[in-house]
Amino acid sequence: MTAKKCTFSRRRFLQGAAAAGAAAMLPCSLLVPGKAEAAAFSEGDYQTFRNACPRNCYDTCSIKTYVKDGVVKFIEGASESTYTDGGLCVKGYSYTRRPYSPDRVKYPMVQDGRRSGKWRRVSWDEALDMIAKKMLKLKEEDGSLLGLGMTKYSGNFGITNYGVEGMMSSLGYTTRFVGTPCWPAGIDAQNYDLGNMWCNDPEDMVKARYVIVWGANPAWCSVHSMKYIMEAKRRGAKVVVVDPVFTQTAAKGDVYWQPKTASDGALALGMARHILDKGLVDEDFVHNYGLGFDEFADYLRDNVTVEWAAEQSGIPARDIMEVAEEFATADPATIWIGYGMQRHTNGGASVRSIDALVAMTGNVGKEGGGARYGHLQTWGFNYHALIQKQPEGSKGFLGGAAKGEFDFTSGSGASYTDRTVNINKTAQAILDTTDPAIRMLWVSCKNPFGQDFDRPKLEKAFDKLEMVVTVDQFFNETVANSDIVLPVTTLFEEWTVNASYWHYWLSVNEQAIKPMFETKSNIEIAAALSKKMNELSPGSCTFPQDIDTREWMAKEFNQGIYDMFGISDWTELRNGPVKARLKSSAAWSDKKFATPSGKYEFKSELCEQHGHKALPEFKVGREGYDEFRLLTPHTKFGLHSQFVNLDWMHEYNKEPYIYMHPKAAAEKGIGDLDMVRVFNKVGEQKARVKLTDNVAEDCLLMYEAWFGRGNDYNVQNLVDDESADMGAFKAGAPGVAIHDQFASVERA
Ligand SMILES: Nc1nc2c(c(=O)[nH]1)N[C@H]1C(S)=C(S)[C@@H](COP(=O)(O)OP(=O)(O)OC[C@H]3O[C@@H](n4cnc5c(=O)[nH]c(N)nc54)[C@H](O)[C@@H]3O)O[C@H]1N2
Ligand SMILES: Nc1nc2c(c(=O)[nH]1)N[C@H]1C(S)=C(S)[C@@H](COP(=O)(O)OP(=O)(O)OC[C@H]3O[C@@H](n4cnc5c(=O)[nH]c(N)nc54)[C@H](O)[C@@H]3O)O[C@H]1N2
Ligand SMILES: [Mo]
């Protein structure tokens, strides 16, 4: 191979790193070569690989990785993707540290006494032997494997990692924690309105003449989308940001609305009423492509006024009318509906009313328009790793039908399934489930102690479990509450493929280095467990025992994917990420909707059948149960329990704070940087206060993140597991009202 000078992408890398302040901050030459080294940089001196950020993030960045002597030297955002555009976020640049972090789980380990910290290294064989024997024991004692629970969520969204679910199926019928804390209320809402969740290509936001960012914080949570918003602005678009917190996104807007939390439905309906009164409705759309608009209009006339909306939301009537008129007359106009906004007991209802606003102004199905929430259009993989067969004769849950209808002796009529419980009520499910009880838990790609709700209850629930096995990269709090931890690979050490729920690019993730220490990928763990199970009890696990992980990645592709992305083979992705060939950048461009009527349903019978209102009516939010509203949204330099714990990121995440308005603090005799105690019916948490008028006077703001430095900060000590209104339709369990929490505060 001839040495090729890397100019374009190299420049991008340095720019990205400098913009992030990373060059100055990060102490290791692995990430940012010194000046002399940079001058001598020659791509040919490195092996390059394609990777993708597998985190649960809108951006799902395409990465190019430079390896020398089997070591990841540095990475850059892939320049082939116009979305990633050659740059990563600050968190992303820290990836070069992840495989080499001294804090990594390196070997299988057993803890003598949960939370004792007395870990001892064992061999894979010993660990799997303990695990397999326990599984066989459950099956023998309970007659099924339903006593084995599995919780997995978004630690790694690489497609082959669905092999964790596949592994469980290959063992038999088990208890699965289903649903998602992310976005299910909004998914259901969009399914009722449009028939599916499907958003425009974010890259077409540049065409918008009006952008409302409603309860999303892309400046932190979708860094790469900001360039489209800023470009739209440069071309003359107005940007309105609606958020109870004055976020960095809000700072980039032209108009900032700080509504009362959970009042978004009222605000959207107030705007809708004004648009109706002003005759600014898109009559063609609502009558030719919509269903039930007249009833919606009647609802608005009978129940909604702008003054009422102003009272509910705290946004002045004049401002509501102004933005409503501007939105209705701009063409195209778009709303980005955030996930943060729907984590409420009325979140689904709020999303429906915002969808209606976009639809009634004729902005659905339009390039540069749209009610943007998310999509799964590019996820049509084979799910080869996921789909595994239960061993012959497996017993399970008698799916759906009343138990009495089955003849247990012959098993006739029985169709067994997994047992499902709500992932957003992990603690309660473990405590409540009987016949058989959940006795053993497999945790993978998930940190329940950091991310699940009502942590004090979770501790009680875990204490009931006979065995907890956690598969992770780091010793987090869930690992501390486990008996066995198994070390798993990072993105550089495994083969997989990644798509986004926001943009339309596809990336392959190549194994760039050999797995460090004794780490294995999730599917290799499944294969190893299968081997052990079959050794101990032949036929007890169907998961293939010898797998080639590159082959398994390749098995996820199909002709549909190839056609969508215009490639003939996955190997073409080694030249860089590719984008779906979209007929239009707009979702629903043919205005044929996937609803039962084929129309945009302002009135949805399905929604009514599911126990909600047929129309996008206002739903009152959760009643306050304590003095302050408590918000625990996502943080800038961390993603849930990932990144913040890494030593390289400490500089960015020095200490957790509780953000509070100066007036509210003064009334409590609390000063800047005072140590305080926040407490409510769930539990309590101490941290230092930072005074800021970015938050409303009635609000306490604490970012959710795992610091992992002997620091006990955990917002789940204060967040209960109350459900959102929607989510069960598409996700199998309702969403969770993360932001409908309340608490008191006092000096510690
Ligand atoms: N209070 C509050 N709570 C929240 C939220 C909030 O806003 N406020 N947000 C919610 C939302 S939206 C989400 S998505 C969830 C996220 O919750 P989780 O899905 O639990 O998210 P992470 O912390 O990103 O990942 C969990 C673990 O996966 C591990 N991991 C990474 N890669 C791999 C791998 O390849 N294999 C295995 N086995 N493990 C791996 C990581 O090290 C980490 O410990 O949290 C929810 N909880
Ligand atoms: N840096 C970073 N990026 C991430 C993540 C991360 O943890 N860190 N997480 C990823 C994941 S899993 C997800 S789900 C997405 C989340 O992406 P976002 O939805 O953008 O993020 P959140 O922080 O959950 O919530 C966004 C905003 O909603 C606001 N909000 C809360 N309640 C209300 C309300 O009642 N009305 C209105 N209008 N706004 C409200 C919060 O104040 C917050 O600023 O981001 C992804 N990207
Ligand atoms: Mo999420």
JSON list of C-alpha atoms in Angstrom, two decimals, residues 417-540:
[
{"chain": "A", "resi": 417, "resn": "THR", "atom": "CA", "xyz": [-44.02, -17.36, 25.15]},
{"chain": "A", "resi": 418, "resn": "ASP", "atom": "CA", "xyz": [-41.59, -15.32, 27.16]},
{"chain": "A", "resi": 419, "resn": "ARG", "atom": "CA", "xyz": [-43.08, -13.51, 30.12]},
{"chain": "A", "resi": 420, "resn": "THR", "atom": "CA", "xyz": [-42.86, -9.74, 29.74]},
{"chain": "A", "resi": 421, "resn": "VAL", "atom": "CA", "xyz": [-42.59, -7.14, 32.47]},
{"chain": "A", "resi": 422, "resn": "ASN", "atom": "CA", "xyz": [-42.25, -3.34, 32.22]},
{"chain": "A", "resi": 423, "resn": "ILE", "atom": "CA", "xyz": [-38.64, -2.20, 31.88]},
{"chain": "A", "resi": 424, "resn": "ASN", "atom": "CA", "xyz": [-39.63, 1.14, 33.42]},
{"chain": "A", "resi": 425, "resn": "LYS", "atom": "CA", "xyz": [-40.73, -0.61, 36.60]},
{"chain": "A", "resi": 426, "resn": "THR", "atom": "CA", "xyz": [-37.77, -2.92, 37.01]},
{"chain": "A", "resi": 427, "resn": "ALA", "atom": "CA", "xyz": [-37.82, -2.87, 40.80]},
{"chain": "A", "resi": 428, "resn": "GLN", "atom": "CA", "xyz": [-41.57, -3.43, 41.10]},
{"chain": "A", "resi": 429, "resn": "ALA", "atom": "CA", "xyz": [-41.50, -6.23, 38.53]},
{"chain": "A", "resi": 430, "resn": "ILE", "atom": "CA", "xyz": [-38.80, -8.10, 40.41]},
{"chain": "A", "resi": 431, "resn": "LEU", "atom": "CA", "xyz": [-40.67, -7.63, 43.69]},
{"chain": "A", "resi": 432, "resn": "ASP", "atom": "CA", "xyz": [-44.10, -8.55, 42.34]},
{"chain": "A", "resi": 433, "resn": "THR", "atom": "CA", "xyz": [-43.54, -11.35, 39.85]},
{"chain": "A", "resi": 434, "resn": "THR", "atom": "CA", "xyz": [-44.47, -14.80, 41.10]},
{"chain": "A", "resi": 435, "resn": "ASP", "atom": "CA", "xyz": [-45.11, -18.28, 39.70]},
{"chain": "A", "resi": 436, "resn": "PRO", "atom": "CA", "xyz": [-42.22, -18.43, 39.32]},
{"chain": "A", "resi": 437, "resn": "ALA", "atom": "CA", "xyz": [-40.52, -15.46, 40.92]},
{"chain": "A", "resi": 438, "resn": "ILE", "atom": "CA", "xyz": [-37.66, -13.85, 39.05]},
{"chain": "A", "resi": 439, "resn": "ARG", "atom": "CA", "xyz": [-34.73, -15.50, 40.80]},
{"chain": "A", "resi": 440, "resn": "MET", "atom": "CA", "xyz": [-31.85, -14.79, 38.51]},
{"chain": "A", "resi": 441, "resn": "LEU", "atom": "CA", "xyz": [-31.15, -11.70, 36.41]},
{"chain": "A", "resi": 442, "resn": "TRP", "atom": "CA", "xyz": [-28.97, -11.25, 33.33]},
{"chain": "A", "resi": 443, "resn": "VAL", "atom": "CA", "xyz": [-28.08, -7.61, 32.77]},
{"chain": "A", "resi": 444, "resn": "SER", "atom": "CA", "xyz": [-26.49, -6.52, 29.51]},
{"chain": "A", "resi": 445, "resn": "CYS", "atom": "CA", "xyz": [-26.13, -3.16, 27.74]},
{"chain": "A", "resi": 446, "resn": "LYS", "atom": "CA", "xyz": [-27.97, -1.71, 30.70]},
{"chain": "A", "resi": 447, "resn": "ASN", "atom": "CA", "xyz": [-27.25, -0.06, 34.01]},
{"chain": "A", "resi": 448, "resn": "PRO", "atom": "CA", "xyz": [-30.43, -0.36, 36.07]},
{"chain": "A", "resi": 449, "resn": "PHE", "atom": "CA", "xyz": [-28.90, 1.23, 39.17]},
{"chain": "A", "resi": 450, "resn": "GLY", "atom": "CA", "xyz": [-27.91, 4.30, 37.21]},
{"chain": "A", "resi": 451, "resn": "GLN", "atom": "CA", "xyz": [-30.78, 4.55, 34.78]},
{"chain": "A", "resi": 452, "resn": "ASP", "atom": "CA", "xyz": [-33.86, 2.84, 36.19]},
{"chain": "A", "resi": 453, "resn": "PHE", "atom": "CA", "xyz": [-36.28, 4.42, 38.56]},
{"chain": "A", "resi": 454, "resn": "ASP", "atom": "CA", "xyz": [-36.75, 4.40, 42.31]},
{"chain": "A", "resi": 455, "resn": "ARG", "atom": "CA", "xyz": [-33.33, 3.27, 43.26]},
{"chain": "A", "resi": 456, "resn": "PRO", "atom": "CA", "xyz": [-34.09, 2.54, 46.93]},
{"chain": "A", "resi": 457, "resn": "LYS", "atom": "CA", "xyz": [-36.75, 0.09, 45.75]},
{"chain": "A", "resi": 458, "resn": "LEU", "atom": "CA", "xyz": [-34.34, -1.38, 43.23]},
{"chain": "A", "resi": 459, "resn": "GLU", "atom": "CA", "xyz": [-31.90, -2.21, 45.97]},
{"chain": "A", "resi": 460, "resn": "LYS", "atom": "CA", "xyz": [-34.61, -4.14, 47.81]},
{"chain": "A", "resi": 461, "resn": "ALA", "atom": "CA", "xyz": [-35.56, -5.91, 44.60]},
{"chain": "A", "resi": 462, "resn": "PHE", "atom": "CA", "xyz": [-32.00, -6.94, 43.78]},
{"chain": "A", "resi": 463, "resn": "ASP", "atom": "CA", "xyz": [-31.55, -8.24, 47.29]},
{"chain": "A", "resi": 464, "resn": "LYS", "atom": "CA", "xyz": [-34.32, -10.73, 46.53]},
{"chain": "A", "resi": 465, "resn": "LEU", "atom": "CA", "xyz": [-32.50, -12.15, 43.54]},
{"chain": "A", "resi": 466, "resn": "GLU", "atom": "CA", "xyz": [-30.48, -15.32, 44.00]},
{"chain": "A", "resi": 467, "resn": "MET", "atom": "CA", "xyz": [-28.00, -14.52, 41.26]},
{"chain": "A", "resi": 468, "resn": "VAL", "atom": "CA", "xyz": [-27.21, -11.40, 39.23]},
{"chain": "A", "resi": 469, "resn": "VAL", "atom": "CA", "xyz": [-24.90, -11.56, 36.23]},
{"chain": "A", "resi": 470, "resn": "THR", "atom": "CA", "xyz": [-23.91, -8.28, 34.61]},
{"chain": "A", "resi": 471, "resn": "VAL", "atom": "CA", "xyz": [-22.08, -7.96, 31.32]},
{"chain": "A", "resi": 472, "resn": "ASP", "atom": "CA", "xyz": [-20.37, -4.59, 31.09]},
{"chain": "A", "resi": 473, "resn": "GLN", "atom": "CA", "xyz": [-17.25, -2.63, 30.28]},
{"chain": "A", "resi": 474, "resn": "PHE", "atom": "CA", "xyz": [-17.00, -0.84, 33.61]},
{"chain": "A", "resi": 475, "resn": "PHE", "atom": "CA", "xyz": [-17.57, -1.42, 37.31]},
{"chain": "A", "resi": 476, "resn": "ASN", "atom": "CA", "xyz": [-20.75, 0.62, 37.65]},
{"chain": "A", "resi": 477, "resn": "GLU", "atom": "CA", "xyz": [-23.32, 0.49, 40.44]},
{"chain": "A", "resi": 478, "resn": "THR", "atom": "CA", "xyz": [-25.21, -2.36, 38.84]},
{"chain": "A", "resi": 479, "resn": "VAL", "atom": "CA", "xyz": [-22.02, -4.37, 38.73]},
{"chain": "A", "resi": 480, "resn": "ALA", "atom": "CA", "xyz": [-21.59, -3.56, 42.42]},
{"chain": "A", "resi": 481, "resn": "ASN", "atom": "CA", "xyz": [-25.00, -5.14, 42.98]},
{"chain": "A", "resi": 482, "resn": "SER", "atom": "CA", "xyz": [-24.11, -8.25, 41.01]},
{"chain": "A", "resi": 483, "resn": "ASP", "atom": "CA", "xyz": [-22.51, -11.58, 41.86]},
{"chain": "A", "resi": 484, "resn": "ILE", "atom": "CA", "xyz": [-20.72, -12.08, 38.59]},
{"chain": "A", "resi": 485, "resn": "VAL", "atom": "CA", "xyz": [-19.44, -9.60, 36.03]},
{"chain": "A", "resi": 486, "resn": "LEU", "atom": "CA", "xyz": [-18.43, -10.60, 32.51]},
{"chain": "A", "resi": 487, "resn": "PRO", "atom": "CA", "xyz": [-16.10, -8.34, 30.51]},
{"chain": "A", "resi": 488, "resn": "VAL", "atom": "CA", "xyz": [-17.42, -7.15, 27.17]},
{"chain": "A", "resi": 489, "resn": "THR", "atom": "CA", "xyz": [-15.74, -5.63, 24.12]},
{"chain": "A", "resi": 490, "resn": "THR", "atom": "CA", "xyz": [-15.79, -1.98, 23.06]},
{"chain": "A", "resi": 491, "resn": "LEU", "atom": "CA", "xyz": [-16.69, -0.78, 19.58]},
{"chain": "A", "resi": 492, "resn": "PHE", "atom": "CA", "xyz": [-13.12, -1.26, 18.32]},
{"chain": "A", "resi": 493, "resn": "GLU", "atom": "CA", "xyz": [-13.05, -4.91, 19.36]},
{"chain": "A", "resi": 494, "resn": "GLU", "atom": "CA", "xyz": [-16.13, -6.29, 17.64]},
{"chain": "A", "resi": 495, "resn": "TRP", "atom": "CA", "xyz": [-17.90, -6.54, 14.31]},
{"chain": "A", "resi": 496, "resn": "THR", "atom": "CA", "xyz": [-21.34, -5.03, 13.95]},
{"chain": "A", "resi": 497, "resn": "VAL", "atom": "CA", "xyz": [-23.44, -2.64, 11.89]},
{"chain": "A", "resi": 498, "resn": "ASN", "atom": "CA", "xyz": [-25.15, 0.57, 12.97]},
{"chain": "A", "resi": 499, "resn": "ALA", "atom": "CA", "xyz": [-28.12, 2.61, 11.79]},
{"chain": "A", "resi": 500, "resn": "SER", "atom": "CA", "xyz": [-29.62, 5.76, 13.27]},
{"chain": "A", "resi": 501, "resn": "TYR", "atom": "CA", "xyz": [-33.12, 6.56, 14.50]},
{"chain": "A", "resi": 502, "resn": "TRP", "atom": "CA", "xyz": [-32.69, 10.11, 13.27]},
{"chain": "A", "resi": 503, "resn": "HIS", "atom": "CA", "xyz": [-30.49, 10.43, 10.18]},
{"chain": "A", "resi": 504, "resn": "TYR", "atom": "CA", "xyz": [-30.33, 8.09, 7.18]},
{"chain": "A", "resi": 505, "resn": "TRP", "atom": "CA", "xyz": [-26.73, 6.90, 7.12]},
{"chain": "A", "resi": 506, "resn": "LEU", "atom": "CA", "xyz": [-25.49, 3.34, 7.55]},
{"chain": "A", "resi": 507, "resn": "SER", "atom": "CA", "xyz": [-22.09, 2.35, 8.96]},
{"chain": "A", "resi": 508, "resn": "VAL", "atom": "CA", "xyz": [-20.25, -0.87, 9.36]},
{"chain": "A", "resi": 509, "resn": "ASN", "atom": "CA", "xyz": [-18.32, -1.35, 12.58]},
{"chain": "A", "resi": 510, "resn": "GLU", "atom": "CA", "xyz": [-15.15, -3.30, 11.95]},
{"chain": "A", "resi": 511, "resn": "GLN", "atom": "CA", "xyz": [-13.03, -5.04, 14.50]},
{"chain": "A", "resi": 512, "resn": "ALA", "atom": "CA", "xyz": [-10.06, -2.69, 14.55]},
{"chain": "A", "resi": 513, "resn": "ILE", "atom": "CA", "xyz": [-8.05, -4.30, 17.35]},
{"chain": "A", "resi": 514, "resn": "LYS", "atom": "CA", "xyz": [-8.03, -7.67, 19.05]},
{"chain": "A", "resi": 515, "resn": "PRO", "atom": "CA", "xyz": [-10.27, -7.81, 22.11]},
{"chain": "A", "resi": 516, "resn": "MET", "atom": "CA", "xyz": [-8.24, -6.58, 25.09]},
{"chain": "A", "resi": 517, "resn": "PHE", "atom": "CA", "xyz": [-7.71, -8.69, 28.18]},
{"chain": "A", "resi": 518, "resn": "GLU", "atom": "CA", "xyz": [-10.34, -11.45, 28.28]},
{"chain": "A", "resi": 519, "resn": "THR", "atom": "CA", "xyz": [-13.19, -9.47, 26.83]},
{"chain": "A", "resi": 520, "resn": "LYS", "atom": "CA", "xyz": [-15.75, -11.06, 24.54]},
{"chain": "A", "resi": 521, "resn": "SER", "atom": "CA", "xyz": [-18.55, -9.52, 22.50]},
{"chain": "A", "resi": 522, "resn": "ASN", "atom": "CA", "xyz": [-22.14, -10.16, 23.53]},
{"chain": "A", "resi": 523, "resn": "ILE", "atom": "CA", "xyz": [-22.60, -12.83, 20.86]},
{"chain": "A", "resi": 524, "resn": "GLU", "atom": "CA", "xyz": [-19.34, -14.54, 21.75]},
{"chain": "A", "resi": 525, "resn": "ILE", "atom": "CA", "xyz": [-20.55, -14.67, 25.33]},
{"chain": "A", "resi": 526, "resn": "ALA", "atom": "CA", "xyz": [-23.76, -16.29, 24.10]},
{"chain": "A", "resi": 527, "resn": "ALA", "atom": "CA", "xyz": [-21.77, -18.88, 22.15]},
{"chain": "A", "resi": 528, "resn": "ALA", "atom": "CA", "xyz": [-19.55, -19.65, 25.13]},
{"chain": "A", "resi": 529, "resn": "LEU", "atom": "CA", "xyz": [-22.54, -19.99, 27.44]},
{"chain": "A", "resi": 530, "resn": "SER", "atom": "CA", "xyz": [-24.19, -22.31, 24.93]},
{"chain": "A", "resi": 531, "resn": "LYS", "atom": "CA", "xyz": [-21.12, -24.51, 24.89]},
{"chain": "A", "resi": 532, "resn": "LYS", "atom": "CA", "xyz": [-21.13, -24.76, 28.66]},
{"chain": "A", "resi": 533, "resn": "MET", "atom": "CA", "xyz": [-24.88, -25.40, 28.86]},
{"chain": "A", "resi": 534, "resn": "ASN", "atom": "CA", "xyz": [-24.62, -28.22, 26.36]},
{"chain": "A", "resi": 535, "resn": "GLU", "atom": "CA", "xyz": [-21.65, -29.72, 28.16]},
{"chain": "A", "resi": 536, "resn": "LEU", "atom": "CA", "xyz": [-23.66, -29.86, 31.37]},
{"chain": "A", "resi": 537, "resn": "SER", "atom": "CA", "xyz": [-27.00, -30.73, 29.81]},
{"chain": "A", "resi": 538, "resn": "PRO", "atom": "CA", "xyz": [-26.98, -31.63, 26.13]},
{"chain": "A", "resi": 539, "resn": "GLY", "atom": "CA", "xyz": [-29.68, -29.86, 24.15]},
{"chain": "A", "resi": 540, "resn": "SER", "atom": "CA", "xyz": [-30.26, -27.19, 26.79]}
]
